[in-house]
């Protein structure tokens, strides 16, 4: 069952960019958060999306927001991707697709690619906005707009 606006972000654990255990309970319910699911490191659309979040990262941080990127790529792939593009936020490795399944993120492009979905949650962990389309760069301004409505 897919997460909808008004639902609370479920708790999950994953390995982050540095190989550390990330526990959503340490962030969810404590500050606003943007969790974006993307198909694959080092692909054109995903790189554009990650770099757009990077370029606006300070705007999100100034509003007290944590950004988390999630894909099924390995920790090593995330490390290379984050280093190459100087990404200041955590990327989470969802190699078994358990987080993607927990959120109900469907595959896109006729089931060939993992879906691209961005969730914006308030400081209580309640989803206030969902962006579900494959046009990567549209997610950033709309996420920021949703966050600005919260503060």
GROMACS .gro file of N, CA and C in nm:
model
  453
    1UNK      N    1   0.084  -0.118   0.000
    1UNK     CA    2   0.000   0.000   0.000
    1UNK      C    3   0.089   0.125   0.000
    2UNK      N    4   0.066   0.212  -0.093
    2UNK     CA    5   0.149   0.330  -0.108
    2UNK      C    6   0.118   0.435   0.000
    3UNK      N    7   0.222   0.504   0.043
    3UNK     CA    8   0.207   0.613   0.138
    3UNK      C    9   0.134   0.727   0.068
    4UNK      N   10   0.042   0.790   0.141
    4UNK     CA   11  -0.038   0.900   0.087
    4UNK      C   12  -0.016   1.026   0.172
    5UNK      N   13  -0.058   1.140   0.119
    5UNK     CA   14  -0.055   1.263   0.196
    5UNK      C   15  -0.139   1.242   0.321
    6UNK      N   16  -0.084   1.283   0.435
    6UNK     CA   17  -0.151   1.265   0.563
    6UNK      C   18  -0.100   1.145   0.640
    7UNK      N   19  -0.032   1.052   0.571
    7UNK     CA   20   0.027   0.936   0.638
    7UNK      C   21   0.156   0.979   0.708
    8UNK      N   22   0.196   0.903   0.807
    8UNK     CA   23   0.322   0.926   0.875
    8UNK      C   24   0.429   0.839   0.809
    9UNK      N   25   0.547   0.897   0.790
    9UNK     CA   26   0.660   0.823   0.732
    9UNK      C   27   0.690   0.704   0.824
   10UNK      N   28   0.696   0.582   0.769
   10UNK     CA   29   0.726   0.465   0.852
   10UNK      C   30   0.874   0.463   0.892
   11UNK      N   31   0.901   0.393   1.000
   11UNK     CA   32   1.040   0.379   1.044
   11UNK      C   33   1.111   0.271   0.961
   12UNK      N   34   1.238   0.296   0.933
   12UNK     CA   35   1.319   0.202   0.857
   12UNK      C   36   1.466   0.223   0.892
   13UNK      N   37   1.548   0.127   0.855
   13UNK     CA   38   1.692   0.140   0.869
   13UNK      C   39   1.757   0.109   0.735
   14UNK      N   40   1.873   0.168   0.713
   14UNK     CA   41   1.947   0.146   0.588
   14UNK      C   42   2.092   0.185   0.612
   15UNK      N   43   2.177   0.145   0.521
   15UNK     CA   44   2.317   0.189   0.524
   15UNK      C   45   2.326   0.321   0.449
   16UNK      N   46   2.398   0.418   0.509
   16UNK     CA   47   2.412   0.547   0.443
   16UNK      C   48   2.539   0.552   0.359
   17UNK      N   49   2.565   0.667   0.302
   17UNK     CA   50   2.678   0.687   0.212
   17UNK      C   51   2.810   0.642   0.273
   18UNK      N   52   2.823   0.660   0.405
   18UNK     CA   53   2.947   0.625   0.473
   18UNK      C   54   2.950   0.481   0.524
   19UNK      N   55   2.843   0.404   0.494
   19UNK     CA   56   2.837   0.266   0.540
   19UNK      C   57   2.784   0.253   0.682
   20UNK      N   58   2.740   0.366   0.741
   20UNK     CA   59   2.685   0.364   0.876
   20UNK      C   60   2.538   0.325   0.873
   21UNK      N   61   2.490   0.275   0.986
   21UNK     CA   62   2.347   0.245   0.998
   21UNK      C   63   2.271   0.375   1.013
   22UNK      N   64   2.176   0.397   0.925
   22UNK     CA   65   2.087   0.512   0.934
   22UNK      C   66   1.954   0.461   0.986
   23UNK      N   67   1.904   0.524   1.091
   23UNK     CA   68   1.774   0.489   1.147
   23UNK      C   69   1.682   0.608   1.129
   24UNK      N   70   1.574   0.588   1.057
   24UNK     CA   71   1.482   0.699   1.028
   24UNK      C   72   1.427   0.762   1.156
   25UNK      N   73   1.416   0.685   1.262
   25UNK     CA   74   1.362   0.735   1.388
   25UNK      C   75   1.449   0.849   1.445
   26UNK      N   76   1.575   0.858   1.401
   26UNK     CA   77   1.663   0.965   1.446
   26UNK      C   78   1.632   1.098   1.378
   27UNK      N   79   1.555   1.095   1.269
   27UNK     CA   80   1.524   1.215   1.193
   27UNK      C   81   1.372   1.239   1.183
   28UNK      N   82   1.299   1.133   1.146
   28UNK     CA   83   1.155   1.144   1.126
   28UNK      C   84   1.087   1.179   1.259
   29UNK      N   85   1.005   1.281   1.256
   29UNK     CA   86   0.935   1.324   1.377
   29UNK      C   87   1.013   1.425   1.459
   30UNK      N   88   1.132   1.462   1.408
   30UNK     CA   89   1.215   1.560   1.480
   30UNK      C   90   1.238   1.686   1.399
   31UNK      N   91   1.225   1.675   1.268
   31UNK     CA   92   1.246   1.788   1.177
   31UNK      C   93   1.177   1.757   1.045
   32UNK      N   94   1.149   1.860   0.966
   32UNK     CA   95   1.094   1.832   0.833
   32UNK      C   96   1.197   1.754   0.751
   33UNK      N   97   1.149   1.671   0.661
   33UNK     CA   98   1.239   1.587   0.583
   33UNK      C   99   1.188   1.573   0.440
   34UNK      N  100   1.283   1.566   0.347
   34UNK     CA  101   1.253   1.535   0.207
   34UNK      C  102   1.324   1.403   0.179
   35UNK      N  103   1.245   1.302   0.144
   35UNK     CA  104   1.301   1.172   0.107
   35UNK      C  105   1.272   1.151  -0.040
   36UNK      N  106   1.377   1.141  -0.119
   36UNK     CA  107   1.353   1.120  -0.262
   36UNK      C  108   1.410   0.987  -0.307
   37UNK      N  109   1.324   0.912  -0.375
   37UNK     CA  110   1.361   0.784  -0.435
   37UNK      C  111   1.397   0.811  -0.580
   38UNK      N  112   1.509   0.757  -0.623
   38UNK     CA  113   1.553   0.778  -0.761
   38UNK      C  114   1.603   0.646  -0.818
   39UNK      N  115   1.601   0.633  -0.952
   39UNK     CA  116   1.635   0.504  -1.013
   39UNK      C  117   1.780   0.459  -0.995
   40UNK      N  118   1.881   0.544  -1.027
   40UNK     CA  119   2.017   0.492  -1.030
   40UNK      C  120   2.121   0.604  -1.026
   41UNK      N  121   2.227   0.580  -0.947
   41UNK     CA  122   2.341   0.672  -0.945
   41UNK      C  123   2.401   0.685  -1.085
   42UNK      N  124   2.458   0.801  -1.113
   42UNK     CA  125   2.537   0.826  -1.235
   42UNK      C  126   2.457   0.821  -1.365
   43UNK      N  127   2.325   0.832  -1.358
   43UNK     CA  128   2.246   0.841  -1.481
   43UNK      C  129   2.207   0.988  -1.500
   44UNK      N  130   2.179   1.031  -1.622
   44UNK     CA  131   2.157   1.174  -1.646
   44UNK      C  132   2.048   1.238  -1.559
   45UNK      N  133   1.930   1.178  -1.555
   45UNK     CA  134   1.821   1.236  -1.478
   45UNK      C  135   1.848   1.237  -1.329
   46UNK      N  136   1.905   1.128  -1.280
   46UNK     CA  137   1.934   1.116  -1.137
   46UNK      C  138   2.046   1.210  -1.095
   47UNK      N  139   2.144   1.227  -1.182
   47UNK     CA  140   2.252   1.321  -1.154
   47UNK      C  141   2.198   1.463  -1.151
   48UNK      N  142   2.112   1.497  -1.248
   48UNK     CA  143   2.051   1.631  -1.251
   48UNK      C  144   1.970   1.656  -1.123
   49UNK      N  145   1.895   1.555  -1.080
   49UNK     CA  146   1.813   1.570  -0.960
   49UNK      C  147   1.902   1.588  -0.836
   50UNK      N  148   2.002   1.502  -0.820
   50UNK     CA  149   2.091   1.510  -0.704
   50UNK      C  150   2.164   1.645  -0.702
   51UNK      N  151   2.211   1.690  -0.817
   51UNK     CA  152   2.283   1.818  -0.823
   51UNK      C  153   2.190   1.936  -0.797
   52UNK      N  154   2.064   1.925  -0.837
   52UNK     CA  155   1.968   2.031  -0.808
   52UNK      C  156   1.940   2.037  -0.658
   53UNK      N  157   1.927   1.921  -0.593
   53UNK     CA  158   1.911   1.921  -0.447
   53UNK      C  159   2.037   1.978  -0.381
   54UNK      N  160   2.153   1.942  -0.435
   54UNK     CA  161   2.280   1.995  -0.382
   54UNK      C  162   2.284   2.147  -0.393
   55UNK      N  163   2.246   2.197  -0.511
   55UNK     CA  164   2.254   2.341  -0.536
   55UNK      C  165   2.157   2.421  -0.448
   56UNK      N  166   2.049   2.358  -0.405
   56UNK     CA  167   1.951   2.427  -0.320
   56UNK      C  168   1.959   2.376  -0.175
   57UNK      N  169   2.059   2.296  -0.145
   57UNK     CA  170   2.070   2.233  -0.014
   57UNK      C  171   2.065   2.336   0.100
   58UNK      N  172   2.138   2.446   0.083
   58UNK     CA  173   2.143   2.546   0.190
   58UNK      C  174   2.005   2.606   0.215
   59UNK      N  175   1.925   2.623   0.110
   59UNK     CA  176   1.788   2.674   0.126
   59UNK      C  177   1.707   2.579   0.215
   60UNK      N  178   1.723   2.449   0.192
   60UNK     CA  179   1.653   2.349   0.274
   60UNK      C  180   1.707   2.350   0.417
   61UNK      N  181   1.840   2.352   0.432
   61UNK     CA  182   1.901   2.351   0.565
   61UNK      C  183   1.860   2.474   0.645
   62UNK      N  184   1.852   2.589   0.579
   62UNK     CA  185   1.812   2.712   0.647
   62UNK      C  186   1.671   2.700   0.705
   63UNK      N  187   1.591   2.612   0.647
   63UNK     CA  188   1.454   2.589   0.695
   63UNK      C  189   1.449   2.468   0.791
   64UNK      N  190   1.567   2.413   0.825
   64UNK     CA  191   1.574   2.303   0.921
   64UNK      C  192   1.536   2.168   0.864
   65UNK      N  193   1.554   2.150   0.733
   65UNK     CA  194   1.510   2.029   0.663
   65UNK      C  195   1.627   1.935   0.637
   66UNK      N  196   1.602   1.805   0.654
   66UNK     CA  197   1.699   1.702   0.618
   66UNK      C  198   1.657   1.644   0.482
   67UNK      N  199   1.753   1.623   0.393
   67UNK     CA  200   1.728   1.561   0.262
   67UNK      C  201   1.793   1.424   0.263
   68UNK      N  202   1.719   1.324   0.214
   68UNK     CA  203   1.770   1.188   0.204
   68UNK      C  204   1.740   1.135   0.064
   69UNK      N  205   1.840   1.084  -0.003
   69UNK     CA  206   1.821   1.020  -0.133
   69UNK      C  207   1.825   0.869  -0.116
   70UNK      N  208   1.736   0.798  -0.184
   70UNK     CA  209   1.728   0.652  -0.170
   70UNK      C  210   1.727   0.587  -0.308
   71UNK      N  211   1.817   0.492  -0.327
   71UNK     CA  212   1.815   0.407  -0.447
   71UNK      C  213   1.868   0.270  -0.409
   72UNK      N  214   1.859   0.177  -0.501
   72UNK     CA  215   1.905   0.041  -0.472
   72UNK      C  216   2.054   0.023  -0.499
   73UNK      N  217   2.123   0.131  -0.530
   73UNK     CA  218   2.267   0.123  -0.555
   73UNK      C  219   2.343   0.084  -0.428
   74UNK      N  220   2.462   0.031  -0.447
   74UNK     CA  221   2.547  -0.011  -0.335
   74UNK      C  222   2.605   0.110  -0.262
   75UNK      N  223   2.657   0.086  -0.144
   75UNK     CA  224   2.724   0.191  -0.068
   75UNK      C  225   2.842   0.245  -0.148
   76UNK      N  226   2.919   0.158  -0.212
   76UNK     CA  227   3.034   0.201  -0.292
   76UNK      C  228   2.990   0.293  -0.405
   77UNK      N  229   2.881   0.259  -0.471
   77UNK     CA  230   2.829   0.343  -0.579
   77UNK      C  231   2.786   0.479  -0.523
   78UNK      N  232   2.717   0.478  -0.410
   78UNK     CA  233   2.674   0.604  -0.346
   78UNK      C  234   2.794   0.690  -0.309
   79UNK      N  235   2.900   0.625  -0.257
   79UNK     CA  236   3.018   0.701  -0.217
   79UNK      C  237   3.081   0.770  -0.338
   80UNK      N  238   3.093   0.698  -0.447
   80UNK     CA  239   3.152   0.754  -0.569
   80UNK      C  240   3.064   0.867  -0.623
   81UNK      N  241   2.933   0.844  -0.625
   81UNK     CA  242   2.836   0.943  -0.675
   81UNK      C  243   2.841   1.070  -0.589
   82UNK      N  244   2.837   1.053  -0.457
   82UNK     CA  245   2.838   1.167  -0.365
   82UNK      C  246   2.968   1.245  -0.375
   83UNK      N  247   3.079   1.173  -0.387
   83UNK     CA  248   3.209   1.240  -0.397
   83UNK      C  249   3.223   1.316  -0.529
   84UNK      N  250   3.187   1.249  -0.638
   84UNK     CA  251   3.200   1.311  -0.770
   84UNK      C  252   3.120   1.440  -0.782
   85UNK      N  253   2.999   1.440  -0.725
   85UNK     CA  254   2.910   1.556  -0.740
   85UNK      C  255   2.899   1.640  -0.613
   86UNK      N  256   2.985   1.610  -0.514
   86UNK     CA  257   2.990   1.687  -0.389
   86UNK      C  258   2.851   1.701  -0.325
   87UNK      N  259   2.787   1.586  -0.309
   87UNK     CA  260   2.652   1.585  -0.250
   87UNK      C  261   2.663   1.596  -0.098
   88UNK      N  262   2.599   1.698  -0.038
   88UNK     CA  263   2.613   1.722   0.105
   88UNK      C  264   2.513   1.645   0.193
   89UNK      N  265   2.424   1.570   0.132
   89UNK     CA  266   2.321   1.497   0.206
   89UNK      C  267   2.345   1.348   0.195
   90UNK      N  268   2.277   1.273   0.282
   90UNK     CA  269   2.294   1.127   0.285
   90UNK      C  270   2.221   1.060   0.169
   91UNK      N  271   2.288   0.960   0.114
   91UNK     CA  272   2.224   0.869   0.020
   91UNK      C  273   2.210   0.736   0.093
   92UNK      N  274   2.095   0.675   0.083
   92UNK     CA  275   2.069   0.549   0.151
   92UNK      C  276   2.063   0.435   0.051
   93UNK      N  277   2.129   0.326   0.087
   93UNK     CA  278   2.132   0.208   0.000
   93UNK      C  279   2.015   0.117   0.035
   94UNK      N  280   1.929   0.097  -0.064
   94UNK     CA  281   1.809   0.013  -0.048
   94UNK      C  282   1.822  -0.106  -0.142
   95UNK      N  283   1.932  -0.181  -0.125
   95UNK     CA  284   1.964  -0.287  -0.221
   95UNK      C  285   1.857  -0.396  -0.230
   96UNK      N  286   1.786  -0.420  -0.122
   96UNK     CA  287   1.680  -0.522  -0.126
   96UNK      C  288   1.542  -0.462  -0.156
   97UNK      N  289   1.540  -0.333  -0.181
   97UNK     CA  290   1.417  -0.259  -0.215
   97UNK      C  291   1.312  -0.261  -0.103
   98UNK      N  292   1.355  -0.287   0.019
   98UNK     CA  293   1.260  -0.293   0.130
   98UNK      C  294   1.201  -0.156   0.163
   99UNK      N  295   1.282  -0.050   0.153
   99UNK     CA  296   1.231   0.085   0.182
   99UNK      C  297   1.136   0.127   0.070
  100UNK      N  298   1.177   0.102  -0.053
  100UNK     CA  299   1.092   0.133  -0.169
  100UNK      C  300   0.957   0.063  -0.154
  101UNK      N  301   0.959  -0.063  -0.112
  101UNK     CA  302   0.835  -0.139  -0.094
  101UNK      C  303   0.754  -0.086   0.025
  102UNK      N  304   0.823  -0.047   0.132
  102UNK     CA  305   0.757   0.009   0.250
  102UNK      C  306   0.678   0.135   0.214
  103UNK      N  307   0.735   0.216   0.126
  103UNK     CA  308   0.670   0.340   0.083
  103UNK      C  309   0.569   0.315  -0.030
  104UNK      N  310   0.579   0.200  -0.094
  104UNK     CA  311   0.489   0.170  -0.206
  104UNK      C  312   0.528   0.241  -0.334
  105UNK      N  313   0.659   0.266  -0.352
  105UNK     CA  314   0.707   0.333  -0.473
  105UNK      C  315   0.705   0.234  -0.588
  106UNK      N  316   0.626   0.265  -0.688
  106UNK     CA  317   0.613   0.175  -0.803
  106UNK      C  318   0.724   0.200  -0.904
  107UNK      N  319   0.744   0.102  -0.990
  107UNK     CA  320   0.840   0.118  -1.099
  107UNK      C  321   0.780   0.208  -1.206
  108UNK      N  322   0.868   0.277  -1.277
  108UNK     CA  323   0.824   0.364  -1.384
  108UNK      C  324   0.864   0.309  -1.519
  109UNK      N  325   0.835   0.381  -1.624
  109UNK     CA  326   0.870   0.346  -1.761
  109UNK      C  327   0.837   0.200  -1.791
  110UNK      N  328   0.709   0.168  -1.779
  110UNK     CA  329   0.658   0.033  -1.809
  110UNK      C  330   0.721  -0.075  -1.721
  111UNK      N  331   0.757  -0.036  -1.598
  111UNK     CA  332   0.815  -0.132  -1.505
  111UNK      C  333   0.963  -0.159  -1.524
  112UNK      N  334   1.026  -0.085  -1.616
  112UNK     CA  335   1.168  -0.109  -1.645
  112UNK      C  336   1.262  -0.036  -1.550
  113UNK      N  337   1.219   0.078  -1.496
  113UNK     CA  338   1.304   0.157  -1.406
  113UNK      C  339   1.238   0.169  -1.270
  114UNK      N  340   1.319   0.170  -1.165
  114UNK     CA  341   1.261   0.202  -1.034
  114UNK      C  342   1.200   0.342  -1.040
  115UNK      N  343   1.090   0.363  -0.971
  115UNK     CA  344   1.020   0.491  -0.977
  115UNK      C  345   1.099   0.606  -0.915
  116UNK      N  346   1.058   0.727  -0.954
  116UNK     CA  347   1.117   0.849  -0.900
  116UNK      C  348   1.004   0.921  -0.824
  117UNK      N  349   1.010   0.916  -0.692
  117UNK     CA  350   0.907   0.976  -0.608
  117UNK      C  351   0.975   1.052  -0.495
  118UNK      N  352   0.925   1.172  -0.467
  118UNK     CA  353   0.976   1.254  -0.357
  118UNK      C  354   0.866   1.277  -0.255
  119UNK      N  355   0.899   1.251  -0.129
  119UNK     CA  356   0.807   1.272  -0.019
  119UNK      C  357   0.857   1.388   0.066
  120UNK      N  358   0.767   1.481   0.098
  120UNK     CA  359   0.799   1.590   0.188
  120UNK      C  360   0.715   1.568   0.314
  121UNK      N  361   0.783   1.563   0.429
  121UNK     CA  362   0.712   1.542   0.556
  121UNK      C  363   0.743   1.656   0.652
  122UNK      N  364   0.644   1.689   0.733
  122UNK     CA  365   0.662   1.795   0.832
  122UNK      C  366   0.744   1.744   0.950
  123UNK      N  367   0.764   1.830   1.052
  123UNK     CA  368   0.850   1.792   1.165
  123UNK      C  369   0.793   1.677   1.247
  124UNK      N  370   0.665   1.645   1.229
  124UNK     CA  371   0.604   1.532   1.298
  124UNK      C  372   0.611   1.403   1.216
  125UNK      N  373   0.667   1.412   1.095
  125UNK     CA  374   0.679   1.295   1.009
  125UNK      C  375   0.557   1.270   0.923
  126UNK      N  376   0.465   1.366   0.918
  126UNK     CA  377   0.343   1.351   0.838
  126UNK      C  378   0.370   1.402   0.696
  127UNK      N  379   0.336   1.319   0.598
  127UNK     CA  380   0.359   1.354   0.457
  127UNK      C  381   0.264   1.466   0.416
  128UNK      N  382   0.324   1.576   0.365
  128UNK     CA  383   0.245   1.692   0.321
  128UNK      C  384   0.247   1.709   0.170
  129UNK      N  385   0.339   1.640   0.103
  129UNK     CA  386   0.350   1.654  -0.043
  129UNK      C  387   0.416   1.528  -0.099
  130UNK      N  388   0.367   1.485  -0.215
  130UNK     CA  389   0.427   1.372  -0.287
  130UNK      C  390   0.442   1.414  -0.433
  131UNK      N  391   0.563   1.402  -0.484
  131UNK     CA  392   0.591   1.433  -0.624
  131UNK      C  393   0.626   1.302  -0.692
  132UNK      N  394   0.544   1.264  -0.788
  132UNK     CA  395   0.559   1.134  -0.851
  132UNK      C  396   0.562   1.149  -1.002
  133UNK      N  397   0.680   1.181  -1.053
  133UNK     CA  398   0.697   1.184  -1.198
  133UNK      C  399   0.844   1.165  -1.230
  134UNK      N  400   0.872   1.131  -1.352
  134UNK     CA  401   1.009   1.100  -1.391
  134UNK      C  402   1.090   1.224  -1.431
  135UNK      N  403   1.029   1.342  -1.429
  135UNK     CA  404   1.103   1.464  -1.463
  135UNK      C  405   1.177   1.510  -1.338
  136UNK      N  406   1.301   1.469  -1.330
  136UNK     CA  407   1.381   1.480  -1.207
  136UNK      C  408   1.389   1.620  -1.149
  137UNK      N  409   1.415   1.719  -1.230
  137UNK     CA  410   1.442   1.851  -1.177
  137UNK      C  411   1.318   1.924  -1.127
  138UNK      N  412   1.199   1.874  -1.158
  138UNK     CA  413   1.076   1.937  -1.109
  138UNK      C  414   1.057   1.913  -0.959
  139UNK      N  415   1.119   1.809  -0.906
  139UNK     CA  416   1.098   1.771  -0.766
  139UNK      C  417   1.155   1.873  -0.668
  140UNK      N  418   1.263   1.940  -0.704
  140UNK     CA  419   1.333   2.027  -0.610
  140UNK      C  420   1.254   2.154  -0.580
  141UNK      N  421   1.215   2.234  -0.681
  141UNK     CA  422   1.139   2.356  -0.649
  141UNK      C  423   1.005   2.327  -0.583
  142UNK      N  424   0.941   2.218  -0.622
  142UNK     CA  425   0.811   2.184  -0.562
  142UNK      C  426   0.829   2.137  -0.418
  143UNK      N  427   0.938   2.067  -0.389
  143UNK     CA  428   0.966   2.026  -0.251
  143UNK      C  429   0.992   2.148  -0.164
  144UNK      N  430   1.071   2.241  -0.216
  144UNK     CA  431   1.103   2.363  -0.142
  144UNK      C  432   0.977   2.445  -0.117
  145UNK      N  433   0.891   2.452  -0.216
  145UNK     CA  434   0.765   2.524  -0.203
  145UNK      C  435   0.679   2.461  -0.092
  146UNK      N  436   0.672   2.329  -0.088
  146UNK     CA  437   0.595   2.259   0.014
  146UNK      C  438   0.652   2.284   0.153
  147UNK      N  439   0.785   2.285   0.164
  147UNK     CA  440   0.850   2.310   0.293
  147UNK      C  441   0.822   2.452   0.339
  148UNK      N  442   0.830   2.549   0.249
  148UNK     CA  443   0.808   2.689   0.287
  148UNK      C  444   0.667   2.711   0.341
  149UNK      N  445   0.571   2.630   0.297
  149UNK     CA  446   0.435   2.641   0.348
  149UNK      C  447   0.427   2.593   0.493
  150UNK      N  448   0.522   2.510   0.534
  150UNK     CA  449   0.523   2.455   0.670
  150UNK      C  450   0.579   2.552   0.773
  151UNK      N  451   0.669   2.639   0.728
  151UNK     CA  452   0.738   2.725   0.825
  151UNK      C  453   0.690   2.870   0.820
   0.00000   0.00000   0.00000
